PDB file of C-alpha atoms and ligand atoms in Angstrom:
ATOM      1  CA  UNK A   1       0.000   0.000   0.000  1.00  0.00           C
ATOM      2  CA  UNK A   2       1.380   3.281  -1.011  1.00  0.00           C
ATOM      3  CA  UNK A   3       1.056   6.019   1.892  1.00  0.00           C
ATOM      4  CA  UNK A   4      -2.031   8.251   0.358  1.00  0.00           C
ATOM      5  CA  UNK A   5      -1.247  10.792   3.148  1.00  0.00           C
ATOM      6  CA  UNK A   6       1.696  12.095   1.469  1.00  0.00           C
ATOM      7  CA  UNK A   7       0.304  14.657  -1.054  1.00  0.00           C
ATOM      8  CA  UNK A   8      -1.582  16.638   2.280  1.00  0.00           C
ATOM      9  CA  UNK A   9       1.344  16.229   5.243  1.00  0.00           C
ATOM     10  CA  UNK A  10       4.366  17.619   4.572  1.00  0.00           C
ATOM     11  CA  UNK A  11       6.829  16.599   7.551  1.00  0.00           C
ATOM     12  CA  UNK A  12       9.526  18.778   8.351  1.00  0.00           C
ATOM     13  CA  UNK A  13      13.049  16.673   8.024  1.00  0.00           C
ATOM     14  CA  UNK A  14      14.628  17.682  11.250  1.00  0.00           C
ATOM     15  CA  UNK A  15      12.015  18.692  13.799  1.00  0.00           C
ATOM     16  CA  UNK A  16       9.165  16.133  12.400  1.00  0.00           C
ATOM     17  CA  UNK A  17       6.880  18.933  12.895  1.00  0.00           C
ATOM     18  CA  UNK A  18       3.978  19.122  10.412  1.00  0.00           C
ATOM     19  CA  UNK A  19       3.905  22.629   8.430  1.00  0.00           C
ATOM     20  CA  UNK A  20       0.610  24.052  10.069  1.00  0.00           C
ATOM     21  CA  UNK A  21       2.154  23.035  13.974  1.00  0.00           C
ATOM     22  CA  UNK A  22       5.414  25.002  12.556  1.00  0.00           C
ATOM     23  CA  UNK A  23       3.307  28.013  12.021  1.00  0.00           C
ATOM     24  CA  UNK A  24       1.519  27.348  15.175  1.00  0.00           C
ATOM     25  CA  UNK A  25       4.624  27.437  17.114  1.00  0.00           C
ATOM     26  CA  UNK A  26       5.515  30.433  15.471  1.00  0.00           C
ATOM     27  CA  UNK A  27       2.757  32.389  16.028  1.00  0.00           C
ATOM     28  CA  UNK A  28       2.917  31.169  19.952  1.00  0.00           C
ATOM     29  CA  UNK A  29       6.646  32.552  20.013  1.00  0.00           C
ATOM     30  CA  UNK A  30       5.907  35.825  18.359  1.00  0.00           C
ATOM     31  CA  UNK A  31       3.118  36.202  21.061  1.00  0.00           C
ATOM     32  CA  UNK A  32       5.191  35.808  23.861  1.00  0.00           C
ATOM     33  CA  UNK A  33       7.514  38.547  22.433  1.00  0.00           C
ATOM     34  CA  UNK A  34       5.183  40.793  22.194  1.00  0.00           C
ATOM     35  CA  UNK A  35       3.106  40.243  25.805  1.00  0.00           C
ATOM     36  CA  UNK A  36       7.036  40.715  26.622  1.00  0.00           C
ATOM     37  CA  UNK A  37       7.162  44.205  25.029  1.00  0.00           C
ATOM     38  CA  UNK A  38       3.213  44.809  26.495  1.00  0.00           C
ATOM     39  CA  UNK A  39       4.180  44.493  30.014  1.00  0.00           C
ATOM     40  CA  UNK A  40       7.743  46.439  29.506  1.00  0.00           C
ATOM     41  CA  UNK A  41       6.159  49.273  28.440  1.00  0.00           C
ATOM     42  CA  UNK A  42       3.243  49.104  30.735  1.00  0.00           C
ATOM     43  CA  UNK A  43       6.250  49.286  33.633  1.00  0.00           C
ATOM     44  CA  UNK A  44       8.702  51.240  32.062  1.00  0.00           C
ATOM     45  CA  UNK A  45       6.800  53.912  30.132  1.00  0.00           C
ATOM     46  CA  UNK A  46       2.973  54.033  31.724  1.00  0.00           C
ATOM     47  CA  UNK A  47       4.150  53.125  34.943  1.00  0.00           C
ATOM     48  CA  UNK A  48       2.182  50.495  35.677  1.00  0.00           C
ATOM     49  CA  UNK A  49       2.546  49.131  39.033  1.00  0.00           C
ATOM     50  CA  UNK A  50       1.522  45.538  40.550  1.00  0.00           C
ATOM     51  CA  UNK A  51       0.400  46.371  44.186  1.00  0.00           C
ATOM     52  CA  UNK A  52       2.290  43.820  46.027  1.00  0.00           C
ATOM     53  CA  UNK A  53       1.938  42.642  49.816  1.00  0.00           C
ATOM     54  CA  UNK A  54       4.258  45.284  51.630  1.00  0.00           C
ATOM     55  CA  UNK A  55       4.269  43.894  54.933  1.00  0.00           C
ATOM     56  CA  UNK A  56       2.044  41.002  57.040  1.00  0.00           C
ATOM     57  CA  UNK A  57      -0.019  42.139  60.463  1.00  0.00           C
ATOM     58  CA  UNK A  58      -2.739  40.819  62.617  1.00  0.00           C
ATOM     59  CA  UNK A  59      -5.827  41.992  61.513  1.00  0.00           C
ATOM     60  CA  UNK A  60      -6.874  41.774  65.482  1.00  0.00           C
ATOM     61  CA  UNK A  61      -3.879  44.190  67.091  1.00  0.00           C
ATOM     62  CA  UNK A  62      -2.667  45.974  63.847  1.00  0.00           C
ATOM     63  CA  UNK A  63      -4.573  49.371  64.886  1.00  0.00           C
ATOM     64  CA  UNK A  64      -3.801  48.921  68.520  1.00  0.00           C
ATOM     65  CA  UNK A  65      -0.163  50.216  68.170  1.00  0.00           C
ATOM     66  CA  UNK A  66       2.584  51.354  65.349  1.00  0.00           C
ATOM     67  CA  UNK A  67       1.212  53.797  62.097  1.00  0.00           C
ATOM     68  CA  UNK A  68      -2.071  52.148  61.925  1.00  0.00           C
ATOM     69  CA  UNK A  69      -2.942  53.160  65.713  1.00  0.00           C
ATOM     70  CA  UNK A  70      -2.808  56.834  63.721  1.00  0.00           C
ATOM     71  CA  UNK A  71      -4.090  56.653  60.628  1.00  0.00           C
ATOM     72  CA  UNK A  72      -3.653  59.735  57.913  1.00  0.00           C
ATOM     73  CA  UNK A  73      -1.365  61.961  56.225  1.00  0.00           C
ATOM     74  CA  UNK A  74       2.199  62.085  56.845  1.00  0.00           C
ATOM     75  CA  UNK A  75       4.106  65.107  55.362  1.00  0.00           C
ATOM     76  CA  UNK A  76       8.104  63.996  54.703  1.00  0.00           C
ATOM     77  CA  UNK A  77       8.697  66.884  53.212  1.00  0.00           C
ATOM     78  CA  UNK A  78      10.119  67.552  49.607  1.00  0.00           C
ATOM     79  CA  UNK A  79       6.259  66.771  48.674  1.00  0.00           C
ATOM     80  CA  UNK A  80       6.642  63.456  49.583  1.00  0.00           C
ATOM     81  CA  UNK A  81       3.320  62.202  51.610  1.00  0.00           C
ATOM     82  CA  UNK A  82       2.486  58.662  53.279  1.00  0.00           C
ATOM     83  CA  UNK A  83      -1.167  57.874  53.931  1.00  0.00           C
ATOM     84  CA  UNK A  84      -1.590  55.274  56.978  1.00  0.00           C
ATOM     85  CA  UNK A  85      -5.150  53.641  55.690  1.00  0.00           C
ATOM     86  CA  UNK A  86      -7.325  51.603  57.719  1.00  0.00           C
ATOM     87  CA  UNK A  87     -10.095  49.951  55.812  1.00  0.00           C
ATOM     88  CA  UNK A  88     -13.042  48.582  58.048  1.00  0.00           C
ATOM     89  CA  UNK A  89     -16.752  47.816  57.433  1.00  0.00           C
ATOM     90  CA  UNK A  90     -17.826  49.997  56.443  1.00  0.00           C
ATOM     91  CA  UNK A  91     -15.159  53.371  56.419  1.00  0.00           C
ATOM     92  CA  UNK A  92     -11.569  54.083  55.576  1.00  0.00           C
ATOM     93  CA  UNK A  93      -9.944  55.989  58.161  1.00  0.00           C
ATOM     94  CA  UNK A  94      -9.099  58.979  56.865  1.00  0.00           C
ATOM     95  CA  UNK A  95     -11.934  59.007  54.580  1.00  0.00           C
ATOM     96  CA  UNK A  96     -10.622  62.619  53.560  1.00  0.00           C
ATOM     97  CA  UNK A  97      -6.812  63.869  52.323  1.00  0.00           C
ATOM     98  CA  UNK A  98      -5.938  66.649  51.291  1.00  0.00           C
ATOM     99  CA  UNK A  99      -2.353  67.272  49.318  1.00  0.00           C
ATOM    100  CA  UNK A 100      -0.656  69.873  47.591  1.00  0.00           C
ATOM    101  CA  UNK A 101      -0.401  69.842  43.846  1.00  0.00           C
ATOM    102  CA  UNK A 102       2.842  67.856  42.476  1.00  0.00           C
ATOM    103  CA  UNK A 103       2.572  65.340  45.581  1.00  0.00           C
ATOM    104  CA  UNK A 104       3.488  62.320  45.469  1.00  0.00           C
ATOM    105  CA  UNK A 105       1.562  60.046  47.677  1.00  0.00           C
ATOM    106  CA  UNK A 106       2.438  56.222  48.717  1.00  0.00           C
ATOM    107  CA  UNK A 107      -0.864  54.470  50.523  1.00  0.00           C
ATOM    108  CA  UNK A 108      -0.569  51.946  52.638  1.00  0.00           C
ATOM    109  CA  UNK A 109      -3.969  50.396  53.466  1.00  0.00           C
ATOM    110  CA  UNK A 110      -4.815  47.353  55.938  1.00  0.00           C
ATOM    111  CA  UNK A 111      -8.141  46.113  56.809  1.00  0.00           C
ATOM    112  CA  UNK A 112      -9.253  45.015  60.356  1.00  0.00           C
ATOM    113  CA  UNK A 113     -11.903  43.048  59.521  1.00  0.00           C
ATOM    114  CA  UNK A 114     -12.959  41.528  55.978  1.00  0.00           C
ATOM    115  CA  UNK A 115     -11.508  42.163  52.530  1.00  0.00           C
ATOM    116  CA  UNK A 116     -12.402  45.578  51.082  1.00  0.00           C
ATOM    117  CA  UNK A 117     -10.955  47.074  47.935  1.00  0.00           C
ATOM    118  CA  UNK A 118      -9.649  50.763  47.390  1.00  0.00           C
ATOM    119  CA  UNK A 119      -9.549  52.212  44.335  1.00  0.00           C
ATOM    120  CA  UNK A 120      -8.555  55.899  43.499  1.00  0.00           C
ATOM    121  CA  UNK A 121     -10.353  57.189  40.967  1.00  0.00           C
ATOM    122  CA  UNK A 122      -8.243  58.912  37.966  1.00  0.00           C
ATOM    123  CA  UNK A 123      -5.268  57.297  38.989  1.00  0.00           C
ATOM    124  CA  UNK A 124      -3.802  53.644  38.586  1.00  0.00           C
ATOM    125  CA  UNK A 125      -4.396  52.895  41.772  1.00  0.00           C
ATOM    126  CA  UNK A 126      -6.680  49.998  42.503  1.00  0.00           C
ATOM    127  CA  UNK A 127      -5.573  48.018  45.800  1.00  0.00           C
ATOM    128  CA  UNK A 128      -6.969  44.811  47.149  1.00  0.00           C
ATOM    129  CA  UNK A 129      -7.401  45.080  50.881  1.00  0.00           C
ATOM    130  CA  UNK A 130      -6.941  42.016  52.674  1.00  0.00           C
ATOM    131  CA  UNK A 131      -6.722  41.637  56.282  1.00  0.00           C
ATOM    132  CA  UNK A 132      -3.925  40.464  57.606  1.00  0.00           C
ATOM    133  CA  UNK A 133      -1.919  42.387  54.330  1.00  0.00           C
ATOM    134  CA  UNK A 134      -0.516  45.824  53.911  1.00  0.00           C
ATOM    135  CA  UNK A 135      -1.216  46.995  50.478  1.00  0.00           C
ATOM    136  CA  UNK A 136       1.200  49.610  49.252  1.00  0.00           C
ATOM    137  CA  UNK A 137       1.220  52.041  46.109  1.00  0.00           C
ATOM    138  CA  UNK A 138       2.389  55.255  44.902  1.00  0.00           C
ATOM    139  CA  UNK A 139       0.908  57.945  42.702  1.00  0.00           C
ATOM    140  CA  UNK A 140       2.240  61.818  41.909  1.00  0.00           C
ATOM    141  CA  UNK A 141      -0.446  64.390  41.292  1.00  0.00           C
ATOM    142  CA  UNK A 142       0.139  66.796  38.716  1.00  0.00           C
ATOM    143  CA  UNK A 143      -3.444  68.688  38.875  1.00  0.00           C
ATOM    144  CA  UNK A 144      -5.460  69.729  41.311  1.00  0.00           C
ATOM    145  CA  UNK A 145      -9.170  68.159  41.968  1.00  0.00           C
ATOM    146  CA  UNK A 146     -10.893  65.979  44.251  1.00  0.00           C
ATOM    147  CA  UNK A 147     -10.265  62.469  43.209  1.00  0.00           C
ATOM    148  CA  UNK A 148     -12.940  59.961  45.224  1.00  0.00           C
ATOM    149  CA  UNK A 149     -12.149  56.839  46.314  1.00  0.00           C
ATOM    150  CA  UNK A 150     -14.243  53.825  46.771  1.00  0.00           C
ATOM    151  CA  UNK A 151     -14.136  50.165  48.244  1.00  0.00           C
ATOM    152  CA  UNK A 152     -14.528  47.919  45.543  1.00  0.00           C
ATOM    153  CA  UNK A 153     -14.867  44.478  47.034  1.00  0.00           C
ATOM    154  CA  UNK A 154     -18.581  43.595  48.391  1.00  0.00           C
ATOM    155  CA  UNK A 155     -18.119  43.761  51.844  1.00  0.00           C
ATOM    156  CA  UNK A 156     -21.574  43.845  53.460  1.00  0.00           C
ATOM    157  CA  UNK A 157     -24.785  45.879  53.617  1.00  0.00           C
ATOM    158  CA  UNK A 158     -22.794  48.717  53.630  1.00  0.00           C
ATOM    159  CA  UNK A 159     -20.307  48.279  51.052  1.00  0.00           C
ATOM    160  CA  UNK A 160     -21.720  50.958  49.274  1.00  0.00           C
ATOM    161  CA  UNK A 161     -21.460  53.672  51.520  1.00  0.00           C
ATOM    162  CA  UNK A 162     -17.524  52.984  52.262  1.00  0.00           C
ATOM    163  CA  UNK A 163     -15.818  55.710  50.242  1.00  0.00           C
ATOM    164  CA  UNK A 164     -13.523  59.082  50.894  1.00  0.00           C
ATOM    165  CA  UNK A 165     -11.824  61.425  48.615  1.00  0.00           C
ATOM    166  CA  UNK A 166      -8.846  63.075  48.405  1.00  0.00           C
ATOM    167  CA  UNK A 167      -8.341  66.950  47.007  1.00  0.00           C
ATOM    168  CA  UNK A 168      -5.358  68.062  45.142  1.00  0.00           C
ATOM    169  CA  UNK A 169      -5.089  71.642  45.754  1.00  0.00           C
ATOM    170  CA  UNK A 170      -2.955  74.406  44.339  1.00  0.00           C
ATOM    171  CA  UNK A 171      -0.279  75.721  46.937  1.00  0.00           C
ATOM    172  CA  UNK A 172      -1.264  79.204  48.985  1.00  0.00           C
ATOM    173  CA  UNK A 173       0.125  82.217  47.092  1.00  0.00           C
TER     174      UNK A 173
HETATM  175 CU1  CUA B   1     -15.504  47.689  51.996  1.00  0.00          CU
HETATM  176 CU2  CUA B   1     -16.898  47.082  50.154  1.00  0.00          CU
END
């Protein structure tokens, strides 16, 4: 019997890879390239930033003592700011900030009870807020305005009414 296959199959000699699985492989490789460039320039050039877990802390103790004990704005100077957040059902405390234009601002937000979400609007950041996690991210504002923020993880009947905002303004003078 002669091998009737022959006309449609046409085998690679080295890699015994049939033409269309060549391609296929291909294609696959020239994806990963460019998700490769995607994510550079997401980090390099937009900034992107993956909030990661900054530090772990008892949910039960964590706003009995250290920078969660006295949550809000710390000035460092040189327009640098920290924000001490804690998230609980259903409030962030502070649940208002107020920074001068050209700040740049690095949250760190803990919950003390169930997972909440915070989520700045305008800006790319959009933290998880687990308890038992610090969640940490910077952001620089270059305008003034208010900029809300809400939870964004269902977190009870009041989920909805757990939300601040911060203002921007323009320095005196
Ligand atoms: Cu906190 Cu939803």
């Amino acid at each position: 019997m002669s091998d009737d296959r022959s006309e449609t199959v046409v085998a690679d000699r080295t890699l015994h890879t049939d033409r269309y699985e060549r391609r296929w492989m291909l294609v696959s490789a020239v994806l990963l390239v460019v998700f490769a460039i995607a994510v550079a320039v997401a980090g390099f050039a937009l900034g992107f930033q993956v909030p990661g877990v900054e530090a772990r802390v008892d949910p039960n103790t964590v706003a009995e003592s250290g920078p969660f004990a006295n949550p809000g704005l710390r000035d460092l100077g040189n327009n640098e700011f920290e924000v001490y957040m804690v998230a609980k059902a259903w409030a962030f405390d502070p649940a208002s900030i107020t920074v001068p234009v050209g700040a740049t601002v690095t949250f760190y937000v803990t919950s003390v009870d169930v997972q909440h979400g915070f989520k700045l609007r305008d800006t790319n950041v959009n933290l998880q807020i687990v308890p038992g996690h610090v969640s940490k991210l910077s952001t620089t504002f270059d305008r003034a305005g208010e900029f809300p923020f809400i939870c964004t993880e269902f977190c009870g009947l009041g989920h909805s009414a757990m939300f601040g905002s911060l203002v921007v303004e323009e320095p005196e003078g």
